[in-house]
Amino acid sequence: MEVQGRIWIKENNKNFLGHGKVELLERIAESGSIAKAAREMKMSYKAAWDSIDMMNKISQQPLVLRATGGKGGGGTQITEKGREAIKIFREMEEIQERLLKLFEVDLKEWDNVTKNTIFGRQFMLKTSARNQLLGEIVAIKEGKVNAEVTLQISQDLQIVSIITLQSLKEMGLALGMQVYALVKASWIVIFTQKPSENSLQNCMCGEIKAISDGAVNCGITIQSGEIEFGAVITEDSKNNLALEVGQKVWFGFKANDVILGI
């Protein structure tokens, strides 16, 4: 069984952002041309411009700026607000995809899944999700407001999460329990040299296994021991760091950015 879904962001019942509109923005960012982006998406120039015009009118700040004529000719640029909209929407799609994958199960196994509850641990272990790691709680340090929970993910890898005391009690977390640690790809920071001091409680080294380029952002796959991590950074950051496949890097994320699930 395959579960599908699409995200639409609306304002006063008008479609502001959707998968197609974000793809249009990405293609314009890549080519600097509305006409070329429209051709690539097999849509008319008028339809593309009407879509852009609608987004610009709904947004408090324009997402796309168009220059016409002049000595250097015309051109189209995605504004900083437009790039931010692309980034946020793609992050929303990533979260949605993870959620929908929880429900992807063969119809023949439906009865078995129902018996074990669709959100049960057995079903979760069959789910493929980026940076969703199963570990055992090996330490809990309670403060006045928050608690620091340490998970043993593998023999050589521990991850620290900071959650509220209320969450600790509501989830019934205790030493020896197995829980999931979920880290969004966009929360991972990459370094080309070992950082001397930083605020990241979770910092490790690994090797870049794959780089997936996009118009604005790129995906970085990093192998650290037995664990594979997925990170999303901007193309500018990738170029500034001169990242390449096979390169050794250090990466990390804040303890506050580690979400725990049972």
Tab-separated table of C-alpha atoms in Angstrom:
chain	number	residue	atom	x	y	z
A	1	MET	CA	0.000	0.000	0.000
A	2	GLU	CA	1.283	3.451	-0.885
A	3	VAL	CA	0.037	6.517	0.973
A	4	GLN	CA	0.357	9.866	-0.775
A	5	GLY	CA	-0.404	13.443	0.122
A	6	ARG	CA	0.311	17.015	-0.905
A	7	ILE	CA	0.777	20.194	1.115
A	8	TRP	CA	-0.985	23.438	0.250
A	9	ILE	CA	-0.457	26.707	2.100
A	10	LYS	CA	-3.445	29.013	1.714
A	11	GLU	CA	-4.287	32.608	2.585
A	12	ASN	CA	-7.954	33.640	2.587
A	13	ASN	CA	-8.798	30.464	0.666
A	14	LYS	CA	-6.253	31.326	-2.061
A	15	ASN	CA	-3.424	28.900	-2.853
A	16	PHE	CA	-0.168	30.541	-1.808
A	17	LEU	CA	2.365	27.712	-1.958
A	18	GLY	CA	2.196	24.153	-3.207
A	19	HIS	CA	4.535	21.552	-4.698
A	20	GLY	CA	4.208	22.923	-8.239
A	21	LYS	CA	4.676	26.556	-7.239
A	22	VAL	CA	7.761	25.749	-5.185
A	23	GLU	CA	9.206	23.770	-8.097
A	24	LEU	CA	8.590	26.820	-10.304
A	25	LEU	CA	10.482	29.014	-7.823
A	26	GLU	CA	13.377	26.545	-7.745
A	27	ARG	CA	13.617	26.431	-11.532
A	28	ILE	CA	13.560	30.235	-11.740
A	29	ALA	CA	16.302	30.383	-9.095
A	30	GLU	CA	18.372	27.989	-11.191
A	31	SER	CA	17.829	29.573	-14.612
A	32	GLY	CA	17.061	33.219	-13.809
A	33	SER	CA	14.270	33.045	-16.376
A	34	ILE	CA	10.506	32.680	-16.026
A	35	ALA	CA	10.210	31.631	-19.676
A	36	LYS	CA	12.772	28.839	-19.337
A	37	ALA	CA	11.252	27.627	-16.070
A	38	ALA	CA	7.801	27.578	-17.711
A	39	ARG	CA	9.091	25.561	-20.682
A	40	GLU	CA	10.775	23.038	-18.398
A	41	MET	CA	7.497	22.567	-16.526
A	42	LYS	CA	5.498	22.424	-19.786
A	43	MET	CA	3.314	25.380	-18.855
A	44	SER	CA	2.604	28.658	-20.614
A	45	TYR	CA	4.509	31.810	-19.732
A	46	LYS	CA	1.219	33.469	-18.736
A	47	ALA	CA	0.342	30.633	-16.355
A	48	ALA	CA	3.806	30.831	-14.789
A	49	TRP	CA	3.644	34.603	-14.413
A	50	ASP	CA	0.090	34.500	-13.009
A	51	SER	CA	1.294	31.993	-10.416
A	52	ILE	CA	4.245	34.216	-9.473
A	53	ASP	CA	2.054	37.312	-9.380
A	54	MET	CA	-0.374	35.575	-7.013
A	55	MET	CA	2.451	34.510	-4.674
A	56	ASN	CA	3.909	38.023	-4.650
A	57	LYS	CA	0.530	39.580	-3.870
A	58	ILE	CA	-0.205	37.200	-0.991
A	59	SER	CA	3.273	37.408	0.536
A	60	GLN	CA	4.176	40.398	2.704
A	61	GLN	CA	7.383	40.628	0.682
A	62	PRO	CA	7.803	39.589	-2.984
A	63	LEU	CA	9.238	36.144	-3.635
A	64	VAL	CA	10.275	36.950	-7.213
A	65	LEU	CA	11.600	40.163	-8.783
A	66	ARG	CA	11.604	40.702	-12.534
A	67	ALA	CA	13.758	43.198	-14.437
A	68	THR	CA	12.767	44.121	-17.987
A	69	GLY	CA	14.854	45.452	-20.861
A	70	GLY	CA	17.872	47.618	-20.207
A	71	LYS	CA	21.436	47.416	-21.457
A	72	GLY	CA	22.040	44.013	-19.920
A	73	GLY	CA	18.652	42.644	-20.894
A	74	GLY	CA	15.914	41.410	-18.592
A	75	GLY	CA	16.147	38.848	-15.864
A	76	THR	CA	14.337	37.303	-12.931
A	77	GLN	CA	15.595	36.829	-9.391
A	78	ILE	CA	14.334	34.898	-6.400
A	79	THR	CA	14.408	37.135	-3.332
A	80	GLU	CA	15.693	36.106	0.077
A	81	LYS	CA	12.050	35.743	1.117
A	82	GLY	CA	11.520	33.418	-1.836
A	83	ARG	CA	14.498	31.246	-0.893
A	84	GLU	CA	13.227	31.097	2.670
A	85	ALA	CA	9.795	29.993	1.405
A	86	ILE	CA	11.398	27.207	-0.653
A	87	LYS	CA	13.442	25.994	2.321
A	88	ILE	CA	10.501	25.964	4.741
A	89	PHE	CA	8.176	24.234	2.267
A	90	ARG	CA	10.714	21.500	1.467
A	91	GLU	CA	11.228	20.895	5.192
A	92	MET	CA	7.460	20.551	5.597
A	93	GLU	CA	7.380	18.019	2.747
A	94	GLU	CA	10.193	16.043	4.370
A	95	ILE	CA	8.286	15.827	7.652
A	96	GLN	CA	5.086	14.898	5.808
A	97	GLU	CA	6.881	12.145	3.882
A	98	ARG	CA	8.146	10.623	7.119
A	99	LEU	CA	4.660	10.670	8.573
A	100	LEU	CA	3.053	9.107	5.499
A	101	LYS	CA	5.646	6.341	5.418
A	102	LEU	CA	4.352	5.214	8.801
A	103	PHE	CA	1.187	4.122	7.005
A	104	GLU	CA	2.813	2.389	4.025
A	105	VAL	CA	2.092	-1.259	4.560
A	106	ASP	CA	1.017	-4.120	2.351
A	107	LEU	CA	-2.735	-4.746	2.545
A	108	LYS	CA	-2.026	-8.404	3.253
A	109	GLU	CA	-0.350	-7.392	6.506
A	110	TRP	CA	-3.071	-4.958	7.536
A	111	ASP	CA	-4.654	-7.262	10.122
A	112	ASN	CA	-1.294	-7.966	11.707
A	113	VAL	CA	-0.430	-4.265	11.846
A	114	THR	CA	-3.787	-3.446	13.401
A	115	LYS	CA	-3.212	-5.991	16.168
A	116	ASN	CA	0.152	-4.456	17.002
A	117	THR	CA	-1.238	-0.893	16.636
A	118	ILE	CA	-0.177	1.177	13.673
A	119	PHE	CA	2.140	3.275	15.805
A	120	GLY	CA	3.695	0.252	17.542
A	121	ARG	CA	7.438	-0.254	17.857
A	122	GLN	CA	7.391	-3.277	15.563
A	123	PHE	CA	5.908	-1.166	12.766
A	124	MET	CA	8.283	1.718	13.390
A	125	LEU	CA	11.282	-0.581	12.961
A	126	LYS	CA	10.102	-1.354	9.422
A	127	THR	CA	9.940	2.329	8.577
A	128	SER	CA	12.713	4.071	6.672
A	129	ALA	CA	13.188	7.645	7.943
A	130	ARG	CA	16.237	9.878	7.800
A	131	ASN	CA	18.018	10.383	11.124
A	132	GLN	CA	15.551	8.246	13.059
A	133	LEU	CA	17.754	6.274	15.437
A	134	LEU	CA	16.813	3.630	17.981
A	135	GLY	CA	18.798	3.663	21.207
A	136	GLU	CA	18.781	2.695	24.868
A	137	ILE	CA	18.606	5.255	27.656
A	138	VAL	CA	21.861	4.990	29.621
A	139	ALA	CA	21.704	8.222	31.635
A	140	ILE	CA	19.142	10.789	32.815
A	141	LYS	CA	20.124	14.051	34.508
A	142	GLU	CA	17.214	16.054	35.869
A	143	GLY	CA	17.311	19.807	36.361
A	144	LYS	CA	14.700	22.214	37.662
A	145	VAL	CA	12.993	22.587	34.278
A	146	ASN	CA	14.671	20.247	31.785
A	147	ALA	CA	16.188	16.794	31.727
A	148	GLU	CA	19.254	15.595	29.832
A	149	VAL	CA	18.719	12.132	28.376
A	150	THR	CA	21.647	10.138	26.943
A	151	LEU	CA	20.993	7.352	24.430
A	152	GLN	CA	23.401	4.593	23.421
A	153	ILE	CA	22.775	4.277	19.683
A	154	SER	CA	25.661	1.941	18.879
A	155	GLN	CA	28.828	0.744	20.569
A	156	ASP	CA	30.657	3.951	19.638
A	157	LEU	CA	27.820	6.451	19.421
A	158	GLN	CA	25.864	8.237	22.131
A	159	ILE	CA	23.308	10.984	21.514
A	160	VAL	CA	22.188	13.527	24.100
A	161	SER	CA	18.699	15.013	24.093
A	162	ILE	CA	17.341	17.807	26.281
A	163	ILE	CA	13.608	17.643	26.990
A	164	THR	CA	11.326	19.162	29.593
A	165	LEU	CA	10.720	17.402	32.903
A	166	GLN	CA	7.048	17.284	31.996
A	167	SER	CA	7.846	15.354	28.803
A	168	LEU	CA	10.135	13.034	30.758
A	169	LYS	CA	7.322	12.162	33.160
A	170	GLU	CA	4.544	11.977	30.559
A	171	MET	CA	6.590	9.591	28.406
A	172	GLY	CA	7.602	7.537	31.436
A	173	LEU	CA	11.256	7.526	30.384
A	174	ALA	CA	13.634	5.470	32.510
A	175	LEU	CA	17.066	3.861	32.320
A	176	GLY	CA	17.179	0.835	30.046
A	177	MET	CA	14.206	1.900	27.899
A	178	GLN	CA	14.508	1.879	24.124
A	179	VAL	CA	13.427	5.100	22.438
A	180	TYR	CA	13.801	6.775	19.065
A	181	ALA	CA	15.917	9.873	18.491
A	182	LEU	CA	14.744	11.988	15.551
A	183	VAL	CA	16.938	14.750	14.124
A	184	LYS	CA	15.869	16.871	11.155
A	185	ALA	CA	18.396	16.972	8.341
A	186	SER	CA	18.367	20.783	8.322
A	187	TRP	CA	19.429	20.879	11.996
A	188	ILE	CA	22.787	19.231	11.287
A	189	VAL	CA	25.848	21.505	11.076
A	190	ILE	CA	28.907	20.400	9.081
A	191	PHE	CA	32.571	21.326	9.735
A	192	THR	CA	35.633	20.578	7.611
A	193	GLN	CA	37.909	20.677	10.665
A	194	LYS	CA	37.373	19.307	14.144
A	195	PRO	CA	35.736	22.111	16.154
A	196	SER	CA	37.671	23.046	19.290
A	197	GLU	CA	34.747	24.436	21.234
A	198	ASN	CA	31.112	24.672	20.214
A	199	SER	CA	27.634	24.541	21.663
A	200	LEU	CA	26.824	21.216	19.990
A	201	GLN	CA	26.629	18.454	22.575
A	202	ASN	CA	26.336	15.916	19.782
A	203	CYS	CA	29.434	16.150	17.593
A	204	MET	CA	31.036	13.336	15.595
A	205	CYS	CA	33.089	12.662	12.490
A	206	GLY	CA	32.246	10.771	9.344
A	207	GLU	CA	32.773	10.465	5.618
A	208	ILE	CA	30.622	12.065	2.923
A	209	LYS	CA	29.050	9.251	0.925
A	210	ALA	CA	26.782	11.234	-1.392
A	211	ILE	CA	25.866	14.792	-2.363
A	212	SER	CA	22.526	15.592	-3.983
A	213	ASP	CA	22.520	19.076	-5.512
A	214	GLY	CA	19.446	21.280	-5.841
A	215	ALA	CA	18.652	24.812	-6.953
A	216	VAL	CA	18.922	26.269	-3.449
A	217	ASN	CA	19.777	23.451	-1.029
A	218	CYS	CA	21.668	20.194	-1.286
A	219	GLY	CA	21.471	16.911	0.586
A	220	ILE	CA	24.604	15.479	2.192
A	221	THR	CA	24.820	11.811	3.220
A	222	ILE	CA	27.435	11.147	5.908
A	223	GLN	CA	28.557	7.720	7.124
A	224	SER	CA	29.655	7.705	10.768
A	225	GLY	CA	30.589	4.207	11.871
A	226	GLU	CA	27.550	2.004	11.336
A	227	ILE	CA	25.149	4.946	11.192
A	228	GLU	CA	24.204	6.987	8.123
A	229	PHE	CA	23.107	10.585	8.649
A	230	GLY	CA	21.341	12.898	6.228
A	231	ALA	CA	21.994	16.652	6.308
A	232	VAL	CA	20.547	19.522	4.277
A	233	ILE	CA	22.585	22.694	3.758
A	234	THR	CA	22.522	25.499	1.211
A	235	GLU	CA	24.414	25.187	-2.054
A	236	ASP	CA	26.411	28.275	-1.049
A	237	SER	CA	27.501	26.593	2.192
A	238	LYS	CA	28.509	23.449	0.313
A	239	ASN	CA	30.606	25.480	-2.121
A	240	ASN	CA	32.180	27.598	0.634
A	241	LEU	CA	33.182	24.439	2.507
A	242	ALA	CA	34.297	22.789	-0.774
A	243	LEU	CA	32.571	19.560	0.213
A	244	GLU	CA	33.222	16.455	-1.881
A	245	VAL	CA	32.262	12.796	-1.798
A	246	GLY	CA	34.830	10.803	0.191
A	247	GLN	CA	35.808	13.796	2.333
A	248	LYS	CA	36.184	13.418	6.094
A	249	VAL	CA	34.023	15.917	7.982
A	250	TRP	CA	32.797	16.669	11.468
A	251	PHE	CA	29.119	17.303	12.043
A	252	GLY	CA	26.732	17.751	14.893
A	253	PHE	CA	23.457	19.022	16.265
A	254	LYS	CA	22.195	20.590	19.466
A	255	ALA	CA	20.754	18.433	22.226
A	256	ASN	CA	17.643	20.635	22.123
A	257	ASP	CA	17.130	19.558	18.490
A	258	VAL	CA	16.894	15.841	19.303
A	259	ILE	CA	13.250	14.751	19.493
A	260	LEU	CA	12.540	11.595	21.487
A	261	GLY	CA	9.758	9.147	20.666
A	262	ILE	CA	8.571	5.856	22.111
